[in-house]
Amino acid sequence: MKFFVDTANVDQIKAAHDMGLLDGVTTNPSLVAKEGKEFKSLIGEICGITSGPVSAEVLSTECGAMVEEAKELIKIAPNVTVKLPIITEGIKALKICVAEGMDVNMTLCFQPIQALIVAKVGAACCSPFLGRLDDIGEDGMELVRDIREIYDNYGFTTQLLAASLRHPNHVLEAALAGADIGTMPYSVFEKLWKHPLTDIGLKRFLADWKKTQK
Ligand code: E4P
């Protein structure tokens, strides 16, 4: 499974990149707004850190305007993936963007049939937000499993991008469910390799070694 960080914070993106584990980045308008920087130059800065795909979301909600924004976004860097919401206008824009040769990540997916629709139109990625479903008492991982089954049934090449991951167990379960990509906040990313027994074990090894060095 590829690991993306879900942030527009360049320090966090650099840190994930330096670990050798960063396959790409997802941003959204809320994450970009938090950084207080100019949108396109921030996306450019991020694209300079990783050569992996960097999702940048359009802000318009009407097809023509979405396509115009998408055209501007892909000028920023060759690794920009345009992100469009799964609404009627977004699906119309997807068709045009795909015809223009763009990679598009369809976002805000909350049910399997939405994922089938965007795959049929040619999305490069579909992002089910599983944490937000868990937040309202639904089973987000079931959505990921259902999408995997649909995509495998019909041989769709659309990448299943498990999004809104809240903790390392979400990452593990998404991997077991066959997600192609998991995107997570940096706070989740940095917990992936940590276990208290690893730290306790190392402490004991070093203490035992020290005893023999007198
Ligand atoms: C993915 O592309 C989204 O930006 C993200 O995963 C949303 O996560 P949230 O539910 O934590 O805001």
CSV table of C-alpha atoms and ligand atoms in Angstrom, one decimal:
chain,number,residue,atom,x,y,z
A,1,MET,CA,0.0,0.0,0.0
A,2,LYS,CA,1.3,3.5,-0.8
A,3,PHE,CA,1.5,6.0,2.0
A,4,PHE,CA,0.3,9.6,1.4
A,5,VAL,CA,0.3,12.3,4.1
A,6,ASP,CA,-2.9,14.3,4.3
A,7,THR,CA,-1.5,17.7,5.1
A,8,ALA,CA,-0.4,21.0,3.5
A,9,ASN,CA,2.3,21.5,6.1
A,10,VAL,CA,5.6,21.5,4.4
A,11,ASP,CA,7.6,20.6,7.6
A,12,GLN,CA,5.5,17.5,8.0
A,13,ILE,CA,5.8,16.6,4.4
A,14,LYS,CA,9.6,17.0,4.5
A,15,ALA,CA,9.7,14.8,7.7
A,16,ALA,CA,7.7,12.0,6.0
A,17,HIS,CA,9.8,12.3,2.9
A,18,ASP,CA,13.0,12.0,4.9
A,19,MET,CA,11.8,8.8,6.4
A,20,GLY,CA,11.8,7.3,2.9
A,21,LEU,CA,8.1,6.5,3.3
A,22,LEU,CA,6.3,9.2,1.4
A,23,ASP,CA,4.6,8.1,-1.8
A,24,GLY,CA,2.4,11.3,-2.2
A,25,VAL,CA,0.4,14.0,-0.6
A,26,THR,CA,-3.3,14.9,-0.3
A,27,THR,CA,-4.5,18.4,0.5
A,28,ASN,CA,-8.0,19.8,0.8
A,29,PRO,CA,-9.2,23.4,1.2
A,30,SER,CA,-9.4,23.1,5.0
A,31,LEU,CA,-5.8,21.9,5.2
A,32,VAL,CA,-4.5,24.6,2.9
A,33,ALA,CA,-6.4,27.3,4.8
A,34,LYS,CA,-4.7,26.2,8.0
A,35,GLU,CA,-1.3,27.0,6.6
A,36,GLY,CA,-2.1,30.7,5.7
A,37,LYS,CA,-0.1,30.6,2.5
A,38,GLU,CA,-1.0,31.4,-1.1
A,39,PHE,CA,-2.6,28.3,-2.5
A,40,LYS,CA,-0.7,27.7,-5.8
A,41,SER,CA,2.7,28.6,-4.4
A,42,LEU,CA,2.1,26.2,-1.5
A,43,ILE,CA,1.2,23.4,-3.9
A,44,GLY,CA,4.3,24.2,-5.9
A,45,GLU,CA,6.4,24.1,-2.7
A,46,ILE,CA,4.9,20.7,-1.8
A,47,CYS,CA,5.5,19.4,-5.4
A,48,GLY,CA,9.2,20.3,-4.9
A,49,ILE,CA,9.5,18.0,-1.9
A,50,THR,CA,8.0,14.9,-3.4
A,51,SER,CA,7.9,13.6,-6.9
A,52,GLY,CA,4.8,11.5,-5.9
A,53,PRO,CA,1.2,12.7,-6.7
A,54,VAL,CA,0.0,15.8,-4.9
A,55,SER,CA,-3.7,16.3,-4.8
A,56,ALA,CA,-4.9,19.9,-5.1
A,57,GLU,CA,-8.7,20.5,-4.9
A,58,VAL,CA,-10.7,22.9,-7.0
A,59,LEU,CA,-12.9,25.4,-5.2
A,60,SER,CA,-15.6,26.0,-7.8
A,61,THR,CA,-18.8,23.9,-7.9
A,62,GLU,CA,-19.8,24.5,-11.5
A,63,CYS,CA,-18.4,22.2,-14.2
A,64,GLY,CA,-16.9,24.9,-16.5
A,65,ALA,CA,-15.2,26.7,-13.7
A,66,MET,CA,-14.0,23.5,-12.2
A,67,VAL,CA,-12.3,22.5,-15.5
A,68,GLU,CA,-10.7,26.0,-15.8
A,69,GLU,CA,-9.3,25.7,-12.2
A,70,ALA,CA,-8.1,22.2,-13.0
A,71,LYS,CA,-6.2,23.5,-16.0
A,72,GLU,CA,-4.5,26.1,-13.9
A,73,LEU,CA,-3.6,23.6,-11.1
A,74,ILE,CA,-1.9,21.1,-13.5
A,75,LYS,CA,0.4,24.0,-14.7
A,76,ILE,CA,1.9,24.2,-11.2
A,77,ALA,CA,3.9,20.9,-11.5
A,78,PRO,CA,3.8,17.6,-13.4
A,79,ASN,CA,2.9,15.7,-10.3
A,80,VAL,CA,-0.3,17.6,-9.5
A,81,THR,CA,-3.4,15.4,-9.3
A,82,VAL,CA,-6.6,17.4,-9.6
A,83,LYS,CA,-9.2,16.8,-6.8
A,84,LEU,CA,-12.9,17.1,-7.6
A,85,PRO,CA,-15.9,16.5,-5.3
A,86,ILE,CA,-18.3,13.7,-6.3
A,87,ILE,CA,-21.2,16.0,-7.1
A,88,THR,CA,-23.1,16.2,-10.5
A,89,GLU,CA,-20.9,19.1,-11.7
A,90,GLY,CA,-17.8,17.3,-10.5
A,91,ILE,CA,-18.6,14.2,-12.5
A,92,LYS,CA,-19.2,16.2,-15.6
A,93,ALA,CA,-15.9,18.0,-15.0
A,94,LEU,CA,-14.2,14.6,-14.4
A,95,LYS,CA,-15.2,13.5,-17.9
A,96,ILE,CA,-13.7,16.6,-19.5
A,97,CYS,CA,-10.5,16.5,-17.3
A,98,VAL,CA,-10.0,12.8,-18.2
A,99,ALA,CA,-10.4,13.6,-21.9
A,100,GLU,CA,-7.7,16.3,-21.4
A,101,GLY,CA,-5.4,13.7,-20.0
A,102,MET,CA,-5.5,14.8,-16.4
A,103,ASP,CA,-5.1,12.5,-13.3
A,104,VAL,CA,-8.2,13.2,-11.1
A,105,ASN,CA,-8.8,12.2,-7.5
A,106,MET,CA,-12.5,12.1,-6.8
A,107,THR,CA,-13.1,13.1,-3.2
A,108,LEU,CA,-15.8,13.0,-0.5
A,109,CYS,CA,-16.9,9.4,-1.3
A,110,PHE,CA,-19.2,7.9,1.3
A,111,GLN,CA,-20.9,5.1,-0.5
A,112,PRO,CA,-19.7,2.3,-2.9
A,113,ILE,CA,-21.9,3.3,-5.8
A,114,GLN,CA,-20.2,6.7,-5.9
A,115,ALA,CA,-16.9,4.9,-6.3
A,116,LEU,CA,-18.3,2.8,-9.2
A,117,ILE,CA,-19.6,5.9,-11.0
A,118,VAL,CA,-16.3,7.8,-10.8
A,119,ALA,CA,-14.3,4.7,-12.0
A,120,LYS,CA,-16.7,4.3,-15.0
A,121,VAL,CA,-15.9,7.9,-16.0
A,122,GLY,CA,-12.2,7.4,-15.6
A,123,ALA,CA,-11.0,8.8,-12.3
A,124,ALA,CA,-7.3,8.0,-11.5
A,125,CYS,CA,-8.3,7.7,-7.8
A,126,CYS,CA,-11.3,7.6,-5.6
A,127,SER,CA,-11.2,8.7,-1.9
A,128,PRO,CA,-13.6,7.1,0.5
A,129,PHE,CA,-13.5,9.1,3.8
A,130,LEU,CA,-13.8,6.2,6.2
A,131,GLY,CA,-13.1,8.1,9.5
A,132,ARG,CA,-15.9,10.5,8.9
A,133,LEU,CA,-18.3,7.5,8.5
A,134,ASP,CA,-16.9,6.0,11.8
A,135,ASP,CA,-17.5,9.4,13.4
A,136,ILE,CA,-21.3,9.1,12.7
A,137,GLY,CA,-21.5,5.5,13.9
A,138,GLU,CA,-21.2,3.8,10.5
A,139,ASP,CA,-18.5,1.3,9.4
A,140,GLY,CA,-16.1,3.1,7.2
A,141,MET,CA,-14.0,0.1,6.5
A,142,GLU,CA,-17.0,-1.7,5.0
A,143,LEU,CA,-17.0,1.0,2.4
A,144,VAL,CA,-13.4,0.3,1.6
A,145,ARG,CA,-14.0,-3.4,1.3
A,146,ASP,CA,-17.0,-2.9,-0.9
A,147,ILE,CA,-15.2,-0.6,-3.3
A,148,ARG,CA,-12.3,-3.1,-3.5
A,149,GLU,CA,-14.7,-5.8,-4.5
A,150,ILE,CA,-16.4,-3.7,-7.1
A,151,TYR,CA,-13.1,-2.5,-8.6
A,152,ASP,CA,-11.8,-6.1,-8.7
A,153,ASN,CA,-15.1,-7.5,-10.1
A,154,TYR,CA,-14.8,-5.3,-13.2
A,155,GLY,CA,-11.0,-4.7,-13.4
A,156,PHE,CA,-11.2,-1.0,-12.9
A,157,THR,CA,-7.7,0.6,-12.6
A,158,THR,CA,-9.0,3.5,-10.5
A,159,GLN,CA,-6.8,3.6,-7.3
A,160,LEU,CA,-8.7,3.1,-4.1
A,161,LEU,CA,-7.3,5.9,-1.8
A,162,ALA,CA,-8.4,5.2,1.8
A,163,ALA,CA,-8.8,8.7,3.3
A,164,SER,CA,-9.8,10.2,6.6
A,165,LEU,CA,-7.7,7.6,8.5
A,166,ARG,CA,-7.7,8.4,12.2
A,167,HIS,CA,-5.2,5.9,13.8
A,168,PRO,CA,-2.7,3.2,12.9
A,169,ASN,CA,-5.3,0.5,13.1
A,170,HIS,CA,-7.3,2.2,10.3
A,171,VAL,CA,-4.1,2.1,8.2
A,172,LEU,CA,-3.6,-1.6,9.0
A,173,GLU,CA,-7.3,-2.5,8.2
A,174,ALA,CA,-7.2,-0.5,5.0
A,175,ALA,CA,-4.1,-2.4,3.9
A,176,LEU,CA,-5.8,-5.7,4.8
A,177,ALA,CA,-8.9,-4.6,2.8
A,178,GLY,CA,-6.7,-4.0,-0.3
A,179,ALA,CA,-6.6,-0.2,-0.4
A,180,ASP,CA,-4.0,0.9,-3.0
A,181,ILE,CA,-3.2,4.1,-1.0
A,182,GLY,CA,-3.8,5.3,2.5
A,183,THR,CA,-3.7,9.0,3.2
A,184,MET,CA,-3.2,10.0,6.8
A,185,PRO,CA,-2.4,13.0,9.0
A,186,TYR,CA,1.2,13.3,10.0
A,187,SER,CA,0.2,12.5,13.6
A,188,VAL,CA,-1.0,9.0,12.4
A,189,PHE,CA,2.0,8.5,10.1
A,190,GLU,CA,4.6,9.0,12.9
A,191,LYS,CA,2.8,6.4,15.0
A,192,LEU,CA,3.0,3.6,12.4
A,193,TRP,CA,6.3,2.1,13.5
A,194,LYS,CA,6.0,2.7,17.2
A,195,HIS,CA,5.3,0.1,19.9
A,196,PRO,CA,5.9,0.4,23.6
A,197,LEU,CA,7.3,-3.2,23.8
A,198,THR,CA,9.9,-2.2,21.2
A,199,ASP,CA,11.1,0.7,23.4
A,200,ILE,CA,11.0,-1.4,26.6
A,201,GLY,CA,12.9,-4.2,24.8
A,202,LEU,CA,15.6,-1.8,23.6
A,203,LYS,CA,16.0,-0.3,27.0
A,204,ARG,CA,16.5,-3.7,28.5
A,205,PHE,CA,19.0,-4.8,25.8
A,206,LEU,CA,21.1,-1.6,26.4
A,207,ALA,CA,20.9,-1.9,30.2
A,208,ASP,CA,22.1,-5.6,30.0
A,209,TRP,CA,24.9,-4.6,27.7
A,210,LYS,CA,26.0,-1.8,30.0
A,211,LYS,CA,26.3,-4.3,32.9
A,212,THR,CA,29.0,-6.2,31.1
A,213,GLN,CA,31.0,-3.1,30.3
A,214,LYS,CA,32.3,-2.4,33.8
B,1,E4P,C1,-8.4,13.2,1.8
B,1,E4P,O1,-8.0,13.5,0.7
B,1,E4P,C2,-9.0,14.2,2.8
B,1,E4P,O2,-8.2,15.4,2.8
B,1,E4P,C3,-8.9,13.7,4.2
B,1,E4P,O3,-8.5,12.4,4.4
B,1,E4P,C4,-10.1,14.1,5.1
B,1,E4P,O4,-9.8,13.6,6.4
B,1,E4P,P1,-10.6,14.2,7.7
B,1,E4P,O5,-11.9,13.5,7.8
B,1,E4P,O6,-9.6,13.9,8.8
B,1,E4P,O7,-10.7,15.7,7.5
